[in-house]
Short mmCIF file of C-alpha atoms in Angstrom, two decimals:
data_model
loop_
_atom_site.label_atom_id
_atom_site.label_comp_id
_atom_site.label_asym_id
_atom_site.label_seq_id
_atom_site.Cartn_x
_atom_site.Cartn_y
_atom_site.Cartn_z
CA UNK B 1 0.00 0.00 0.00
CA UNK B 2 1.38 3.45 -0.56
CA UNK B 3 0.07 7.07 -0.88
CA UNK B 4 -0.04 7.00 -4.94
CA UNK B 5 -2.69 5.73 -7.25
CA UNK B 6 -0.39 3.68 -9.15
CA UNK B 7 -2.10 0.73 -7.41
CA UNK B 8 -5.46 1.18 -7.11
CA UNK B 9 -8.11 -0.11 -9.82
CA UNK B 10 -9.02 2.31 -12.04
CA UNK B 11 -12.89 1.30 -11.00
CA UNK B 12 -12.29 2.20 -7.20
CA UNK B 13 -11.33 5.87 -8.30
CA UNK B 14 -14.14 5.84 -10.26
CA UNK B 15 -16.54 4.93 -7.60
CA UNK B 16 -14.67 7.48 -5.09
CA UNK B 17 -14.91 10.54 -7.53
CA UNK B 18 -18.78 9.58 -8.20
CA UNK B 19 -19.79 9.69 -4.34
CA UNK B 20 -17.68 12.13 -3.77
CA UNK B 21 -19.81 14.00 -6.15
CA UNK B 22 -16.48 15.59 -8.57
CA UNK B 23 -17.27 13.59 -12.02
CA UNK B 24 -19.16 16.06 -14.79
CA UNK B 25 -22.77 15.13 -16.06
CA UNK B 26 -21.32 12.77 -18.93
CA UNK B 27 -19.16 10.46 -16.01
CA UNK B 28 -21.84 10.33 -13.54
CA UNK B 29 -24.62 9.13 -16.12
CA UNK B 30 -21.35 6.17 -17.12
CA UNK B 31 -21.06 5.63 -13.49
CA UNK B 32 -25.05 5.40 -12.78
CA UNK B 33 -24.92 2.55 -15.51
CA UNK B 34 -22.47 0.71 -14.50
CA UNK B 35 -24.04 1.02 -10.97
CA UNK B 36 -26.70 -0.99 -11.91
CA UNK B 37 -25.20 -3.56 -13.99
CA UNK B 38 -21.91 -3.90 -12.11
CA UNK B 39 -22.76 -5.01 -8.86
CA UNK B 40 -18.73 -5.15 -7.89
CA UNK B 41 -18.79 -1.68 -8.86
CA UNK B 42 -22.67 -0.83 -7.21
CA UNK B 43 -20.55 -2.08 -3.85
CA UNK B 44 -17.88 0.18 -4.46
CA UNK B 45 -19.91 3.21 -4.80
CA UNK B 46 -21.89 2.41 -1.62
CA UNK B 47 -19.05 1.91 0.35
CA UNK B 48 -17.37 5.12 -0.66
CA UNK B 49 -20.60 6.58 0.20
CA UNK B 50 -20.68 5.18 3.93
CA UNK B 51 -17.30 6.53 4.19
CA UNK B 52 -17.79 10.06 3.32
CA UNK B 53 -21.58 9.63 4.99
CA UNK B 54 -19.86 11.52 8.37
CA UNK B 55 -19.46 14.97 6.31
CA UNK B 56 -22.97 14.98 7.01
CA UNK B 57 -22.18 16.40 10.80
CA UNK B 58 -20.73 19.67 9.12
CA UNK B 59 -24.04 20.22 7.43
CA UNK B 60 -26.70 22.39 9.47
CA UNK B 61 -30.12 20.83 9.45
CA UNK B 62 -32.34 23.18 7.87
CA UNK B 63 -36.65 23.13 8.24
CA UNK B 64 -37.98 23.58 4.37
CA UNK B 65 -41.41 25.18 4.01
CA UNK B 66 -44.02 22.65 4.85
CA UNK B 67 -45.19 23.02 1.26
CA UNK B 68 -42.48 21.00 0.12
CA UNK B 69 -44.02 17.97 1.91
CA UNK B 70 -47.21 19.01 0.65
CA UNK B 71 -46.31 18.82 -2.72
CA UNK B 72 -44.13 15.40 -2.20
CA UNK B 73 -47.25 13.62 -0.85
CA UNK B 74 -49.42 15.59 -3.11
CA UNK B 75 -47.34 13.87 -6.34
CA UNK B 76 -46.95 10.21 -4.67
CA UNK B 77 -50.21 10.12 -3.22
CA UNK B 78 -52.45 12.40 -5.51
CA UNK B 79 -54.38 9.89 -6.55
CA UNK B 80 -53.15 8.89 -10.25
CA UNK B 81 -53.73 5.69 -11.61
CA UNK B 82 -49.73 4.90 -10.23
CA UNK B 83 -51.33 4.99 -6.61
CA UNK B 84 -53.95 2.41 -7.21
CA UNK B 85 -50.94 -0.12 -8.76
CA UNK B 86 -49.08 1.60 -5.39
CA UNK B 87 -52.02 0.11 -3.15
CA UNK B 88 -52.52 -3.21 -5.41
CA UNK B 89 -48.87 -4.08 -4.46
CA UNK B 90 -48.84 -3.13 -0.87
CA UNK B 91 -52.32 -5.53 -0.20
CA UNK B 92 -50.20 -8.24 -1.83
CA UNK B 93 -46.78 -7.13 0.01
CA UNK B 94 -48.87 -7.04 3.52
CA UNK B 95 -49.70 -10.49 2.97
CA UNK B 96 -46.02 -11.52 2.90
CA UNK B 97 -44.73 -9.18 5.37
CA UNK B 98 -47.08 -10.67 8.02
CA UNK B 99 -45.78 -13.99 7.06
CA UNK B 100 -42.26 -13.42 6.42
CA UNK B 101 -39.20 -14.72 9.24
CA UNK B 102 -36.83 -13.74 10.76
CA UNK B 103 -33.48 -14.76 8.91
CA UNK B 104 -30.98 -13.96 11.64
CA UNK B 105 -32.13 -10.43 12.80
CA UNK B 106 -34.05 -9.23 10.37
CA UNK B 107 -37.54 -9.96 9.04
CA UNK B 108 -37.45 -9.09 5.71
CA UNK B 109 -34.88 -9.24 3.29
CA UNK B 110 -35.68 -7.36 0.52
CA UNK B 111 -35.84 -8.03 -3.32
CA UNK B 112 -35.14 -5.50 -6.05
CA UNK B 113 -36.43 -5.92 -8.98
CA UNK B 114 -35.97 -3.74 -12.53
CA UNK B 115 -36.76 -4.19 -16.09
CA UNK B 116 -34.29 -2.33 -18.72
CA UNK B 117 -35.77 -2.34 -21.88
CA UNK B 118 -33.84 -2.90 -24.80
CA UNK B 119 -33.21 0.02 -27.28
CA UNK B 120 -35.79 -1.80 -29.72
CA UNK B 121 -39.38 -0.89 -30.07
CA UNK B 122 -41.53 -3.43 -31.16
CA UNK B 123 -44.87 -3.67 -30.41
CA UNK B 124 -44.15 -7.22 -28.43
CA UNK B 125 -41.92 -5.83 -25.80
CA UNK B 126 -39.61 -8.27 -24.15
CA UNK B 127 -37.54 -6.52 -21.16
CA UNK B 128 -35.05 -8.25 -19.43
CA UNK B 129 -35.84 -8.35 -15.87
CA UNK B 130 -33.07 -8.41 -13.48
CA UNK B 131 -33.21 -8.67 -9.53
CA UNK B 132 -31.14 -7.76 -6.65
CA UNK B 133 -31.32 -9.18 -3.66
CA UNK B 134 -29.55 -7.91 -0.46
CA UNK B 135 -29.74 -9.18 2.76
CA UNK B 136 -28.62 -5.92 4.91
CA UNK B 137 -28.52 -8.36 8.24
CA UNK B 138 -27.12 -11.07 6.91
CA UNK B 139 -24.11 -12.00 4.57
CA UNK B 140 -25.48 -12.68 0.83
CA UNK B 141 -26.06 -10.81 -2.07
CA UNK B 142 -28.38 -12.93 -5.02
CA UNK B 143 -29.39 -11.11 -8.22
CA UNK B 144 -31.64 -12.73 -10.88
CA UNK B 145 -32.27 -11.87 -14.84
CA UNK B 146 -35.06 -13.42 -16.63
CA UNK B 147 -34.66 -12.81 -20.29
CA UNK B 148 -38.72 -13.26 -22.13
CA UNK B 149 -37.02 -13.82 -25.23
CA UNK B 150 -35.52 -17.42 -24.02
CA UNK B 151 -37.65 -18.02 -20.73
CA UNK B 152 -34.70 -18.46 -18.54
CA UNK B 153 -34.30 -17.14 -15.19
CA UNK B 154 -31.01 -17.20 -14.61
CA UNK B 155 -30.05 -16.50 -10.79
CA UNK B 156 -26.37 -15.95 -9.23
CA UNK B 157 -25.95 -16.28 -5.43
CA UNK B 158 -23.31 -15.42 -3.77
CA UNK B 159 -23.21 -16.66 -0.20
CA UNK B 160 -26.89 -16.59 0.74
CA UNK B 161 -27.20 -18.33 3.53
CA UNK B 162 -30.01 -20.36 3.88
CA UNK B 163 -29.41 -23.27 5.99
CA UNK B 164 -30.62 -26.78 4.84
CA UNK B 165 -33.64 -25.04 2.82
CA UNK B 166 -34.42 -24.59 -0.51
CA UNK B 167 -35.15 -21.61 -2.08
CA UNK B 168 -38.03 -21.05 -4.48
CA UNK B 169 -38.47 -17.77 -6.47
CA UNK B 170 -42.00 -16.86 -6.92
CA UNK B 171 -43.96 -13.81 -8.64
CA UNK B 172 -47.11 -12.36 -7.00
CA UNK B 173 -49.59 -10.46 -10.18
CA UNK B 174 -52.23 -8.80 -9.60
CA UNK B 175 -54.27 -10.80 -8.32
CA UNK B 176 -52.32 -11.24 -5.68
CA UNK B 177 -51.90 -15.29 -5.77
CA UNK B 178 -47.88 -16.18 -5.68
CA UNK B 179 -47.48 -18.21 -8.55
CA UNK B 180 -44.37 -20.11 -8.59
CA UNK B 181 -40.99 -19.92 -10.70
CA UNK B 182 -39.73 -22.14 -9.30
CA UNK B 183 -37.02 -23.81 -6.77
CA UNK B 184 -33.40 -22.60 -7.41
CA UNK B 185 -30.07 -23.91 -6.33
CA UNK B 186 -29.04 -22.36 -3.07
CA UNK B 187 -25.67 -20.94 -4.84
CA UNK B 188 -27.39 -20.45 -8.53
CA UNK B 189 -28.64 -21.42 -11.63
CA UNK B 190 -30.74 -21.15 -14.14
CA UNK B 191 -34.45 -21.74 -13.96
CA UNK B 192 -36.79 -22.60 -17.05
CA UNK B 193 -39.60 -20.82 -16.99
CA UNK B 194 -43.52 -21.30 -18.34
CA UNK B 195 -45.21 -19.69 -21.14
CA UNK B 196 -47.90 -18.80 -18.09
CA UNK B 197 -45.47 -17.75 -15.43
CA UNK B 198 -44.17 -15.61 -18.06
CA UNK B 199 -47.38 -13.92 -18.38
CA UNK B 200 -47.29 -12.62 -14.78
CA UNK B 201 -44.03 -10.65 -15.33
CA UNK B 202 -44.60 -7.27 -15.87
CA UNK B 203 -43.68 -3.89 -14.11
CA UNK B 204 -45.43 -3.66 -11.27
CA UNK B 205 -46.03 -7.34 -10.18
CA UNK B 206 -44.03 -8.52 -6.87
CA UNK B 207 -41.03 -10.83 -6.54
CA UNK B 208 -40.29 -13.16 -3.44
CA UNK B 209 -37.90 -15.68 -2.36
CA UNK B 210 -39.50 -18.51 0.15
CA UNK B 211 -37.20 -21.18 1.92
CA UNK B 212 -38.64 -24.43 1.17
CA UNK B 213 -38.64 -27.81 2.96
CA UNK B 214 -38.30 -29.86 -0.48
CA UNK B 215 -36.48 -30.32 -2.52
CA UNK B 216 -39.26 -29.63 -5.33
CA UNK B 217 -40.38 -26.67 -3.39
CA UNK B 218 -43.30 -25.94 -1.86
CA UNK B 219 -45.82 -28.64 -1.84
CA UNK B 220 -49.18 -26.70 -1.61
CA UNK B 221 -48.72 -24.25 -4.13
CA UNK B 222 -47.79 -21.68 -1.68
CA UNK B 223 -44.87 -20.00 -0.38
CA UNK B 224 -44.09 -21.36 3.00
CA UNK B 225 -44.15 -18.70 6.00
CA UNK B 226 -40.26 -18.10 5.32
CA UNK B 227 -40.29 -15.62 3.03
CA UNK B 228 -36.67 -14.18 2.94
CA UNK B 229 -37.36 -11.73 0.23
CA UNK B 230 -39.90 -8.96 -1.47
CA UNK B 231 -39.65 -6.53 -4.42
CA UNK B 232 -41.52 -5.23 -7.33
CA UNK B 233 -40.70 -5.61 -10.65
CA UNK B 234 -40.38 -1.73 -12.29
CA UNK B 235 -39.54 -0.35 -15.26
CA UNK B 236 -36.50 1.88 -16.37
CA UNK O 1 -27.52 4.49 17.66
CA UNK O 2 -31.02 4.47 17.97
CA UNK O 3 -31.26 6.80 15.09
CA UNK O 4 -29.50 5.02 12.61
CA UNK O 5 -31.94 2.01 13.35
CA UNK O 6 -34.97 3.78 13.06
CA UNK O 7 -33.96 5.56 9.87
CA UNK O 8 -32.84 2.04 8.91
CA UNK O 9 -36.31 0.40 10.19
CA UNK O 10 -38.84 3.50 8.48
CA UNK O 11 -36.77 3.07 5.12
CA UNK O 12 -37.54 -1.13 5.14
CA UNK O 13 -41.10 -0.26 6.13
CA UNK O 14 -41.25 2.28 3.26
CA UNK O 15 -39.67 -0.38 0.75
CA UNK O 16 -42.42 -2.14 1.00
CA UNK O 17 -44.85 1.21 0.21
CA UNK O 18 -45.86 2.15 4.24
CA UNK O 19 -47.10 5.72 3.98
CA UNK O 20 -47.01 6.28 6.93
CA UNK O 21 -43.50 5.15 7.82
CA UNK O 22 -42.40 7.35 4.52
CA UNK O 23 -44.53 10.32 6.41
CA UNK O 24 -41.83 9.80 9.75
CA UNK O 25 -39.28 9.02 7.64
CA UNK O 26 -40.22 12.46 6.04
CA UNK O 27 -40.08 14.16 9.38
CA UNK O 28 -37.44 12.66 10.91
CA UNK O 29 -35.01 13.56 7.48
CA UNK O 30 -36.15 16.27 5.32
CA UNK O 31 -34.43 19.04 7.37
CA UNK O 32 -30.78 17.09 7.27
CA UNK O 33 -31.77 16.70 3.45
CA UNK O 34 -32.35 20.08 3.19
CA UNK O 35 -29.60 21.00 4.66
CA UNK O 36 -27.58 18.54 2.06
CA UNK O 37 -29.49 20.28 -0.91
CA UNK O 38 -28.73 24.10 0.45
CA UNK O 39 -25.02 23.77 0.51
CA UNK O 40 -25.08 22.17 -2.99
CA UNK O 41 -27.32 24.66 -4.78
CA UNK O 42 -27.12 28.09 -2.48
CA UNK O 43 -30.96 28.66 -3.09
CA UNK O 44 -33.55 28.29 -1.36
CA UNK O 45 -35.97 27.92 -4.17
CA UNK O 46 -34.33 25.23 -5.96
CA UNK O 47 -32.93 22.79 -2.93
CA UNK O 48 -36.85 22.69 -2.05
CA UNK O 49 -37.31 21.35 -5.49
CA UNK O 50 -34.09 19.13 -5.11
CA UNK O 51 -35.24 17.92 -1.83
CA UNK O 52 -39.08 17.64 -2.94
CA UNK O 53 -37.20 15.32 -6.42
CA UNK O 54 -35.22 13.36 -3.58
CA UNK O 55 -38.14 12.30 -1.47
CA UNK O 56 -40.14 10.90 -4.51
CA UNK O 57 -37.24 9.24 -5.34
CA UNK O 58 -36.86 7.51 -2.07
CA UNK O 59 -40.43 6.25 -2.16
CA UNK O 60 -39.98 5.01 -5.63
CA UNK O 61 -36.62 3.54 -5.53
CA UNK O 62 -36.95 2.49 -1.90
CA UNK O 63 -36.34 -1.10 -2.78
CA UNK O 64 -32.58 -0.50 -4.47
CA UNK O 65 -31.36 0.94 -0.67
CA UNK O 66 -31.44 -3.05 0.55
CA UNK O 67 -29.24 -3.45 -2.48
CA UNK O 68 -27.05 -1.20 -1.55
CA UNK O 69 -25.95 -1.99 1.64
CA UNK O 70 -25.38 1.61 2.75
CA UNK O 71 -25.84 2.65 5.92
CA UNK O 72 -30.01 4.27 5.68
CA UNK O 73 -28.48 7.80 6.13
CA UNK O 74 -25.72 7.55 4.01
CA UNK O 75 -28.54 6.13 1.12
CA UNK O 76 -30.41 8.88 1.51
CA UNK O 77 -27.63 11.63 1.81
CA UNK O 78 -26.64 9.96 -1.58
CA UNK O 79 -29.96 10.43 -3.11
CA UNK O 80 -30.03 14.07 -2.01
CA UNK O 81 -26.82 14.95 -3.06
CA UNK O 82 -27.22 13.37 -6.60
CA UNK O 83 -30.53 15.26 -6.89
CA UNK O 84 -28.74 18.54 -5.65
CA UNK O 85 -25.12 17.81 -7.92
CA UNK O 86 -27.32 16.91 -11.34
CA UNK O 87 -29.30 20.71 -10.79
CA UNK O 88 -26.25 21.96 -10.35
CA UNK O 89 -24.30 20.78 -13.00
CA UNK O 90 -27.41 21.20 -15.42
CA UNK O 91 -27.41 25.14 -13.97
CA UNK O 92 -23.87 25.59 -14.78
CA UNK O 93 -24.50 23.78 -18.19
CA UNK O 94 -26.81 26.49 -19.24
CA UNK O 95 -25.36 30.04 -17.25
CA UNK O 96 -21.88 28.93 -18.67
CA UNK O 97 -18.81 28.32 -15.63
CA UNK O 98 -18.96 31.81 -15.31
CA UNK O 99 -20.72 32.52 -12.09
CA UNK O 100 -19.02 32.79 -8.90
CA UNK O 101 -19.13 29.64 -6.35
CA UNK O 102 -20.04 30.83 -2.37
CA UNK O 103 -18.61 27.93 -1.46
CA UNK O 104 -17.15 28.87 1.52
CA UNK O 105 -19.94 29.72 3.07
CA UNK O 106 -20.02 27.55 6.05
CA UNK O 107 -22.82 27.56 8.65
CA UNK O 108 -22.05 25.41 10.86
CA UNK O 109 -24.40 23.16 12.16
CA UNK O 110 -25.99 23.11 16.48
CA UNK O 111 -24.54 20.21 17.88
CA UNK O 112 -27.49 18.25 18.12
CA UNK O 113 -27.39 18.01 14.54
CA UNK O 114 -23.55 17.05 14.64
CA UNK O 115 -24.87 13.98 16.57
CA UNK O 116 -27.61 12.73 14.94
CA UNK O 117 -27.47 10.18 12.45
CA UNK O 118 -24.18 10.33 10.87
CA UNK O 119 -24.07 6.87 13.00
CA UNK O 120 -20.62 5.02 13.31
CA UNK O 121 -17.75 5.92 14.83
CA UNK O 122 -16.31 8.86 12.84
CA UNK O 123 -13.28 7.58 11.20
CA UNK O 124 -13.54 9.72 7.96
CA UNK O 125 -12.67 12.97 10.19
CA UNK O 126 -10.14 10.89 12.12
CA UNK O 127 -8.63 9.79 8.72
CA UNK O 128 -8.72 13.80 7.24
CA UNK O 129 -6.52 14.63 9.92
CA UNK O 130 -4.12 11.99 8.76
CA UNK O 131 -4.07 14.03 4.75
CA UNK O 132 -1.94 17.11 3.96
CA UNK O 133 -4.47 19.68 4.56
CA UNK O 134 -4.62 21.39 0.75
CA UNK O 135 -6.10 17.66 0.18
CA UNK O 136 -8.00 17.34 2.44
CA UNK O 137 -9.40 20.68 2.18
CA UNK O 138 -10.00 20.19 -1.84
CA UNK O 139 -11.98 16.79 -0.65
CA UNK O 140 -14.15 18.48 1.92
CA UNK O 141 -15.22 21.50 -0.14
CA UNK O 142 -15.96 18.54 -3.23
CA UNK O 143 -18.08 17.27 -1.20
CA UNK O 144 -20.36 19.59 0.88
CA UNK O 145 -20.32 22.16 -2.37
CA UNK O 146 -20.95 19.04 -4.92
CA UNK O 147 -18.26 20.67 -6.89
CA UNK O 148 -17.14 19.31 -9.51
CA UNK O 149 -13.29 18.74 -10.69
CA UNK O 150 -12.98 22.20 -13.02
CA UNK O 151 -14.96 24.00 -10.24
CA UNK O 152 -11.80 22.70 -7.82
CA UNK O 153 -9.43 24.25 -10.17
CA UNK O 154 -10.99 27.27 -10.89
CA UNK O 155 -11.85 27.79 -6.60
CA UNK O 156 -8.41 26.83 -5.97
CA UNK O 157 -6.74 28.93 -8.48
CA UNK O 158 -4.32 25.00 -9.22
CA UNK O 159 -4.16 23.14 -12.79
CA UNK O 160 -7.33 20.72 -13.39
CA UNK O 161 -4.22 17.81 -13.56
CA UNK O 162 -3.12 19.05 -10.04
CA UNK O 163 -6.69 18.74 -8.48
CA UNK O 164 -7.98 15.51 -9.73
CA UNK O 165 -4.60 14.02 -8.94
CA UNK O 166 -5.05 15.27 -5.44
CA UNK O 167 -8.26 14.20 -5.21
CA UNK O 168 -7.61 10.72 -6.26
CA UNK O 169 -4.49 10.70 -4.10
CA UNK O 170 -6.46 11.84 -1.04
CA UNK O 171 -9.18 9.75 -1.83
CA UNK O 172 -6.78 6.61 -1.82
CA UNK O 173 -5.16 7.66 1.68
CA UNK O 174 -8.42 7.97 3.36
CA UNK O 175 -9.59 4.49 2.05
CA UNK O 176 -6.25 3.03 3.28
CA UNK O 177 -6.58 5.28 6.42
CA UNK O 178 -10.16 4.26 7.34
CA UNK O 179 -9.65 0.33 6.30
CA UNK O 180 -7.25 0.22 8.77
CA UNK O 181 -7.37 -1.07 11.98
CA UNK O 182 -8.05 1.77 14.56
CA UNK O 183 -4.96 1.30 16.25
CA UNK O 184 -3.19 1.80 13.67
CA UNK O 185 -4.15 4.33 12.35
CA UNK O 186 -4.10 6.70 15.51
#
């Protein structure tokens, strides 16, 4: 280790200069895509972030004019067709937040979910989805892509811990019945999935992860009570 | 700190689209947000917008902070500051560099504020102490002003070469500095 840059990856400037907030409006939209398909990188950027987080005791707290909330709760909440979707998914999500477990200290871990849409525009859309999954308690990170085009879900784990379980990936439409994907590997793989399940995945709709008894995954149809992750499925 | 968990408890409950925890998280943030969004854009006017942009952000992309493993505050400092930086670069985009920076104003904050929620121990302040001070002065005013690396320069009066490599070089010391075991580095 020394004080020059010779040895330091050219990525963890990078990452450094974008939380540090130096980079021009041309580097920061390179570094905001790499952040979300470079999870390496993602953890990079977060961790630079934690470090320079304690600046924040030099900055004086400030009251804004109550309008600004007004106008925050006023856009989230107004009462646009958005909101209703909003609702649909939190009926669904209370569902599995009542069941969900504790996984060490935490109840829920959560699920992040996104669909990047490639650059075509046909009238049959077919996003690539792609999840993240975090556990902030415990050690693990698992993100998932499901490509429409060759209805694969292809998951990568890496250290999820999950005991002597098996973990099933599941989607929750609009109806709010979990249908599932189906069971995955503990440390990844790929996952086949139906012409129906396929159906279900669309912005908006919820993701979960459910530690399973079996082998073959749940045996009634539902999710068991150990839900160890949530998130919905949006749109970029 | 009890802080740090509840910010860290309101943002889970808000991931999965509790109003009412994003309506304490609101309270509990928005004038440390605020705060974040003044010193960036030096107007009142506009860090309301900012901060008004970084709350419906945080309800909307509430499910990415699990996937980032930041600390709650530091996620949402980081959405503020984004918010704040992208005005301001898109501000200096169209007025041209030409405007004068007030960086240096520096209120300085009551301590109660000084307290709350940065969290963990504070090594980064520990670790500034350890830089030559032109670096680590460059690194603090990059980061509370949101300047960028021509801004440095032109504050500074020192070559753009000169200030990113002093950024990068300061940046690399305080990784190294707050990596390392607290013994050590005291």
């Amino acid at each position: 280790m020394s004080d020059t840059t010779q040895d330091i990856p050219e990525d963890e400037i990078f990452a450094g200069e974008y939380a540090l907030g130096v980079l021009d409006t041309d580097e920061r939209r390179q570094a905001e895509t790499r952040i979300e398909s470079d999870s390496a990188f993602a953890a990079m950027v977060w961790r630079w972030t934690d470090y320079l987080a304690p600046f924040l005791s030099e900055i004086a707290a400030v009251a804004p004019s109550p309008a600004v909330r007004e106008r925050v709760m006023a856009t989230l909440f107004g009462g646009d067709d958005q909101i209703s979707e909003q609702r649909g998914l939190w009926h669904s999500l209370a569902f599995w937040r009542g069941a969900s477990i504790a996984l060490g200290a935490l109840a829920v871990i959560f699920l992040a979910v996104m669909i990047s849409r490639p650059p075509s525009r046909t009238t049959v859309e077919t996003p690539m989805l792609i999840a993240s999954l975090a556990p902030p308690a415990v050690e693990g990170i698992l993100s998932v892509r499901i490509d429409p085009a060759t209805g694969l879900a292809m998951i990568d784990v890496d250290n999820l811990a999950v005991e002597d379980l098996y973990t099933e990936l599941w989607v929750i439409p609009a109806d709010g019945t979990p249908r599932s994907l189906g069971v995955f590997p503990a440390n990844g793989g790929t996952i086949s999935l139906s012409e129906q399940i396929l159906e279900y995945l669309e912005a908006g709709v919820a993701l979960a992860v459910s530690l399973e008894e079996l082998p073959t995954g749940s045996a009634t149809g539902l999710p068991s009570e150990r839900v160890i992750a949530i998130g919905q499925v949006r749109s970029y | 700190m009890r802080d740090g968990e509840t910010i860290e408890a309101l943002l889970s409950r808000v991931t999965l689209k509790d109003r009412q925890a994003f309506d304490t998280l609101y309270s509990h943030t928005s004038s440390k947000l605020f705060g974040v969004t003044l010193r960036i854009l030096h107007d009142r006017q506009e860090a309301e917008e900012a901060l008004q942009e970084c709350f419906i952000k945080i309800w909307r992309k509430a499910d990415s902070y699990a996937v980032s493993k930041a600390s709650g505050m530091s996620w949402l400092m980081a959405i503020a500051r984004n918010t704040a930086i992208d005005r301001l670069r898109k501000r200096r985009e169209a007025t041209g560099d030409g405007e004068s920076e007030k960086y240096l104003e520096d209120e300085r904050p009551s301590p109660e504020d000084s307290a709350v929620l940065t969290g963990e121990v504070n090594r980064l302040h520990e670790c500034l102490e350890t830089l030559d001070a032109d670096r680590a002065d460059v690194i603090r005013q990059a980061f509370l002003g949101g300047l960028k690396y021509q801004q440095l320069a032109d504050m500074t009066r020192r070559p753009l070469g000169t200030i990113k490599s002093m950024v990068r070089r300061g940046l690399m010391a305080l990784k190294e500095c707050i990596e390392a075991e607290p013994e050590k580095a005291k």
